Amino acid sequence: MKNIKNFIDGKLVDPISKQYIENIEPATGKVYGNLPDSKKEDVGVAVDAAKAAFSVWSKWPVQKRSDVLMKWADLIDANKAEFIEAESRDNGKPMKLAAHVDIPRASANLRFFATAIIHYASESHKMDDVAINYTLRAPIGVAACISPWNLPLYLFTWKIAPALAAGNTVVAKPSELTPMTAFLLSKLANEAGLPSGTFNIVHGYGHHVGQAMTEHPDVGVVSFTGGTETGKKIASTIAPMFKKYSLELGGKNPNIIFSDADLEDAVKTSVHSSFANQGQICLCGSRIFVQSEVYDQFVEQFVSRVRRLQIGDPEDDATQVGALVSKAHLEKVEGYIQLAKEEGGTILFGGQRPIVAGRCADGYFLTPTVIVDLDPYCRTNTEEIFGPVVTITPFETEEEVLAYANGTPYGLSATVWTDNLKRGHRVAEFLKMGIVWLNCWLVRDLRTPFGGMKQSGVGREGGLEALRFFTEPKNVCVKY
Ligand code: NAD
């Protein structure tokens, strides 16, 4: 059994209540450890520790803070085999994916913000011969960082790295479904040189721990990534308290293929953008729109590739599709496949639980699912499913597909495939999404603004946006 503890004031501790939650391995459906079922009291102790540490950490020279974050990144790399195994086991994702994406990106996030803070500068504004204004950017205080289960350490470090680099102290909460790699990271915090109380983790359920973090009066800034419904709850708690917040929420991303696109590239990348991490990436393209001239060709080639995807034990090197994160999530996704049938959809491929032999016989697996014949505005095509399910819909004109693409409450990301440069730029401009990829998917430069419009969120992460978010600007005006 692998037992997880909270990390508060530089120490690994049990929850005050001594109550625990079972941690289940999605690929086997079996309990393999437990995590603290922390409550408001644990959050209170962690926030007190972070508040006390703020006067130390925020005054450290920037270079010294940077060195500590760099060392933490090195420690992740030095222990990468343990992190990779843990991420895959906790989440159900193929180990190969954790090895190529999740864990390298976690140390990259720390290094990115450790170096970005050294080059971070604030603005000045000269008013002819009247005065000069300069902007001070100070850390805010205690930052609450709340992350989801789909890219556990990747998204956890994406928040804590800029928060800490900017001089804030942190109380963080990973998802209760995937707490293991955040726990492993906390075990390395002292060795990296973080002063006690600078970084704390309180494990547990969102409605206990997350809620207590957001409503605590000594938490000055909240960074959240997760579902839109949770985001609404958090905003309703925080807004009347006038805290700063950033919400990275759900999506229903369109993937638009024009007839002049490089079809082979579009098909190959679309399979990846539909089913990577079992379709559980907020940026996955779940609605594919194909111009009618190439619709039949696209569908045939797409299904033929999907058919060849290897589903199986995440530990197996050949596995491309692992398990969904939980039984409840598997059932939710299956509910949407049933809904798609009721809405008149045809399942071209998948939609069943595959037989996975051996230790994974009771795991939460689902065959990648391809659905056609649906109305572009039906529930299946407008609600977030967040699993290995895509729909394919034909279109005739650019105007028509833009209406479909923008026709959901979400606005996170879009992918557009065309060899027509002018059209690519035009469509990118009219898509109401925070991120648009032209002829590629998930190519990420960490300096760019990251986040969504409409119900996909409030605020942006990444690069300078994150450092601005985790600091409070103050204008000083000096008369000549
Ligand atoms: P979730 O909203 O259920 O949980 C996210 C986190 O919030 C967890 O740590 C959870 O414990 C916590 N939480 C739950 N209730 C809370 C409350 N009342 N107060 C404070 N915290 C609370 O989301 P999830 O199921 O873990 O993740 C999947 C969702 O995340 C999907 O909608 C996906 O699109 C979204 N997501 C968005 C992005 C993005 O960058 N926009 C990235 C990844 C995932």
Tab-separated table of N, CA, C and O in Angstrom, residues 75-122:
chain	number	residue	atom	x	y	z
A	75	LEU	N	15.867	17.574	-9.324
A	75	LEU	CA	15.503	16.416	-8.491
A	75	LEU	C	14.377	15.595	-9.138
A	75	LEU	O	14.340	14.370	-9.014
A	76	ILE	N	13.470	16.275	-9.831
A	76	ILE	CA	12.432	15.522	-10.573
A	76	ILE	C	13.132	14.658	-11.617
A	76	ILE	O	12.865	13.453	-11.737
A	77	ASP	N	14.045	15.258	-12.358
A	77	ASP	CA	14.737	14.507	-13.417
A	77	ASP	C	15.534	13.331	-12.833
A	77	ASP	O	15.558	12.244	-13.402
A	78	ALA	N	16.166	13.590	-11.693
A	78	ALA	CA	16.987	12.522	-11.078
A	78	ALA	C	16.111	11.356	-10.611
A	78	ALA	O	16.589	10.220	-10.521
A	79	ASN	N	14.847	11.644	-10.315
A	79	ASN	CA	13.932	10.589	-9.828
A	79	ASN	C	12.851	10.284	-10.857
A	79	ASN	O	11.751	9.857	-10.523
A	80	LYS	N	13.159	10.509	-12.133
A	80	LYS	CA	12.090	10.474	-13.132
A	80	LYS	C	11.417	9.110	-13.267
A	80	LYS	O	10.210	9.036	-13.496
A	81	ALA	N	12.174	8.031	-13.078
A	81	ALA	CA	11.566	6.699	-13.237
A	81	ALA	C	10.423	6.517	-12.228
A	81	ALA	O	9.340	6.019	-12.578
A	82	GLU	N	10.663	6.970	-10.999
A	82	GLU	CA	9.633	6.850	-9.951
A	82	GLU	C	8.419	7.741	-10.296
A	82	GLU	O	7.268	7.328	-10.136
A	83	PHE	N	8.683	8.946	-10.774
A	83	PHE	CA	7.592	9.864	-11.137
A	83	PHE	C	6.767	9.296	-12.301
A	83	PHE	O	5.543	9.364	-12.288
A	84	ILE	N	7.449	8.756	-13.292
A	84	ILE	CA	6.743	8.241	-14.483
A	84	ILE	C	5.828	7.075	-14.090
A	84	ILE	O	4.652	7.019	-14.449
A	85	GLU	N	6.397	6.175	-13.317
A	85	GLU	CA	5.619	4.999	-12.892
A	85	GLU	C	4.402	5.438	-12.065
A	85	GLU	O	3.282	4.970	-12.261
A	86	ALA	N	4.635	6.410	-11.171
A	86	ALA	CA	3.557	6.879	-10.283
A	86	ALA	C	2.451	7.589	-11.072
A	86	ALA	O	1.265	7.385	-10.814
A	87	GLU	N	2.856	8.419	-12.056
A	87	GLU	CA	1.842	9.166	-12.815
A	87	GLU	C	0.955	8.220	-13.617
A	87	GLU	O	-0.268	8.382	-13.691
A	88	SER	N	1.594	7.224	-14.213
A	88	SER	CA	0.853	6.274	-15.027
A	88	SER	C	-0.087	5.432	-14.147
A	88	SER	O	-1.256	5.229	-14.477
A	89	ARG	N	0.411	4.997	-13.019
A	89	ARG	CA	-0.393	4.146	-12.136
A	89	ARG	C	-1.585	4.911	-11.547
A	89	ARG	O	-2.684	4.392	-11.426
A	90	ASP	N	-1.358	6.159	-11.178
A	90	ASP	CA	-2.399	6.964	-10.540
A	90	ASP	C	-3.498	7.358	-11.519
A	90	ASP	O	-4.661	7.465	-11.159
A	91	ASN	N	-3.109	7.604	-12.767
A	91	ASN	CA	-4.026	8.192	-13.749
A	91	ASN	C	-4.579	7.210	-14.767
A	91	ASN	O	-5.638	7.430	-15.345
A	92	GLY	N	-3.821	6.122	-15.036
A	92	GLY	CA	-4.246	5.166	-16.070
A	92	GLY	C	-3.622	5.454	-17.414
A	92	GLY	O	-3.842	4.728	-18.386
A	93	LYS	N	-2.828	6.537	-17.516
A	93	LYS	CA	-2.247	6.892	-18.819
A	93	LYS	C	-1.067	5.988	-19.147
A	93	LYS	O	-0.390	5.483	-18.227
A	94	PRO	N	-0.790	5.763	-20.441
A	94	PRO	CA	0.366	4.935	-20.797
A	94	PRO	C	1.650	5.504	-20.188
A	94	PRO	O	1.852	6.722	-20.185
A	95	MET	N	2.495	4.614	-19.680
A	95	MET	CA	3.761	5.054	-19.093
A	95	MET	C	4.595	5.840	-20.095
A	95	MET	O	5.288	6.793	-19.759
A	96	LYS	N	4.485	5.405	-21.355
A	96	LYS	CA	5.236	6.073	-22.413
A	96	LYS	C	4.848	7.557	-22.515
A	96	LYS	O	5.701	8.420	-22.734
A	97	LEU	N	3.569	7.828	-22.347
A	97	LEU	CA	3.092	9.214	-22.412
A	97	LEU	C	3.616	10.012	-21.215
A	97	LEU	O	4.090	11.148	-21.363
A	98	ALA	N	3.544	9.394	-20.033
A	98	ALA	CA	4.060	10.076	-18.835
A	98	ALA	C	5.555	10.364	-18.991
A	98	ALA	O	6.047	11.405	-18.566
A	99	ALA	N	6.256	9.420	-19.651
A	99	ALA	CA	7.708	9.576	-19.827
A	99	ALA	C	8.049	10.661	-20.846
A	99	ALA	O	9.048	11.366	-20.699
A	100	HIS	N	7.198	10.801	-21.885
A	100	HIS	CA	7.511	11.767	-22.940
A	100	HIS	C	6.890	13.132	-22.702
A	100	HIS	O	7.390	14.137	-23.196
A	101	VAL	N	5.776	13.159	-21.991
A	101	VAL	CA	5.058	14.436	-21.853
A	101	VAL	C	5.001	14.914	-20.397
A	101	VAL	O	5.592	15.937	-20.039
A	102	ASP	N	4.312	14.169	-19.551
A	102	ASP	CA	3.975	14.704	-18.220
A	102	ASP	C	5.185	15.075	-17.369
A	102	ASP	O	5.270	16.184	-16.838
A	103	ILE	N	6.093	14.133	-17.226
A	103	ILE	CA	7.175	14.362	-16.253
A	103	ILE	C	8.235	15.326	-16.795
A	103	ILE	O	8.639	16.253	-16.073
A	104	PRO	N	8.664	15.189	-18.072
A	104	PRO	CA	9.594	16.203	-18.580
A	104	PRO	C	8.998	17.610	-18.534
A	104	PRO	O	9.686	18.575	-18.259
A	105	ARG	N	7.684	17.699	-18.773
A	105	ARG	CA	7.064	19.013	-18.759
A	105	ARG	C	7.015	19.587	-17.333
A	105	ARG	O	7.104	20.808	-17.127
A	106	ALA	N	6.886	18.717	-16.334
A	106	ALA	CA	6.847	19.216	-14.944
A	106	ALA	C	8.176	19.889	-14.597
A	106	ALA	O	8.192	21.009	-14.065
A	107	SER	N	9.292	19.245	-14.915
A	107	SER	CA	10.575	19.903	-14.597
A	107	SER	C	10.794	21.109	-15.505
A	107	SER	O	11.349	22.124	-15.077
A	108	ALA	N	10.313	21.023	-16.748
A	108	ALA	CA	10.442	22.185	-17.654
A	108	ALA	C	9.663	23.395	-17.112
A	108	ALA	O	10.117	24.534	-17.231
A	109	ASN	N	8.488	23.160	-16.536
A	109	ASN	CA	7.706	24.269	-15.969
A	109	ASN	C	8.497	24.982	-14.869
A	109	ASN	O	8.541	26.216	-14.807
A	110	LEU	N	9.113	24.175	-13.997
A	110	LEU	CA	9.891	24.778	-12.900
A	110	LEU	C	11.058	25.587	-13.461
A	110	LEU	O	11.309	26.711	-13.044
A	111	ARG	N	11.742	25.000	-14.448
A	111	ARG	CA	12.904	25.714	-15.024
A	111	ARG	C	12.463	26.971	-15.772
A	111	ARG	O	13.123	27.996	-15.706
A	112	PHE	N	11.347	26.855	-16.477
A	112	PHE	CA	10.873	27.998	-17.260
A	112	PHE	C	10.639	29.208	-16.348
A	112	PHE	O	11.126	30.313	-16.609
A	113	PHE	N	9.904	28.998	-15.241
A	113	PHE	CA	9.591	30.149	-14.385
A	113	PHE	C	10.775	30.532	-13.495
A	113	PHE	O	10.892	31.702	-13.101
A	114	ALA	N	11.648	29.565	-13.206
A	114	ALA	CA	12.864	29.895	-12.439
A	114	ALA	C	13.733	30.869	-13.230
A	114	ALA	O	14.377	31.752	-12.660
A	115	THR	N	13.762	30.721	-14.540
A	115	THR	CA	14.575	31.629	-15.361
A	115	THR	C	13.768	32.863	-15.768
A	115	THR	O	14.305	33.967	-15.809
A	116	ALA	N	12.473	32.679	-16.027
A	116	ALA	CA	11.643	33.834	-16.447
A	116	ALA	C	11.682	34.937	-15.395
A	116	ALA	O	11.743	36.123	-15.735
A	117	ILE	N	11.673	34.564	-14.133
A	117	ILE	CA	11.603	35.586	-13.077
A	117	ILE	C	12.870	36.449	-13.050
A	117	ILE	O	12.828	37.621	-12.693
A	118	ILE	N	13.971	35.867	-13.496
A	118	ILE	CA	15.223	36.636	-13.524
A	118	ILE	C	15.141	37.749	-14.582
A	118	ILE	O	15.698	38.822	-14.420
A	119	HIS	N	14.408	37.475	-15.651
A	119	HIS	CA	14.326	38.443	-16.753
A	119	HIS	C	13.061	39.300	-16.683
A	119	HIS	O	12.794	40.087	-17.581
A	120	TYR	N	12.298	39.106	-15.642
A	120	TYR	CA	11.019	39.807	-15.511
A	120	TYR	C	11.276	41.280	-15.167
A	120	TYR	O	12.030	41.577	-14.246
A	121	ALA	N	10.671	42.183	-15.926
A	121	ALA	CA	10.870	43.609	-15.661
A	121	ALA	C	9.523	44.305	-15.681
A	121	ALA	O	8.602	43.870	-16.377
A	122	SER	N	9.401	45.375	-14.938
A	122	SER	CA	8.130	46.096	-14.969
A	122	SER	C	8.270	47.349	-15.829
A	122	SER	O	9.361	47.693	-16.286
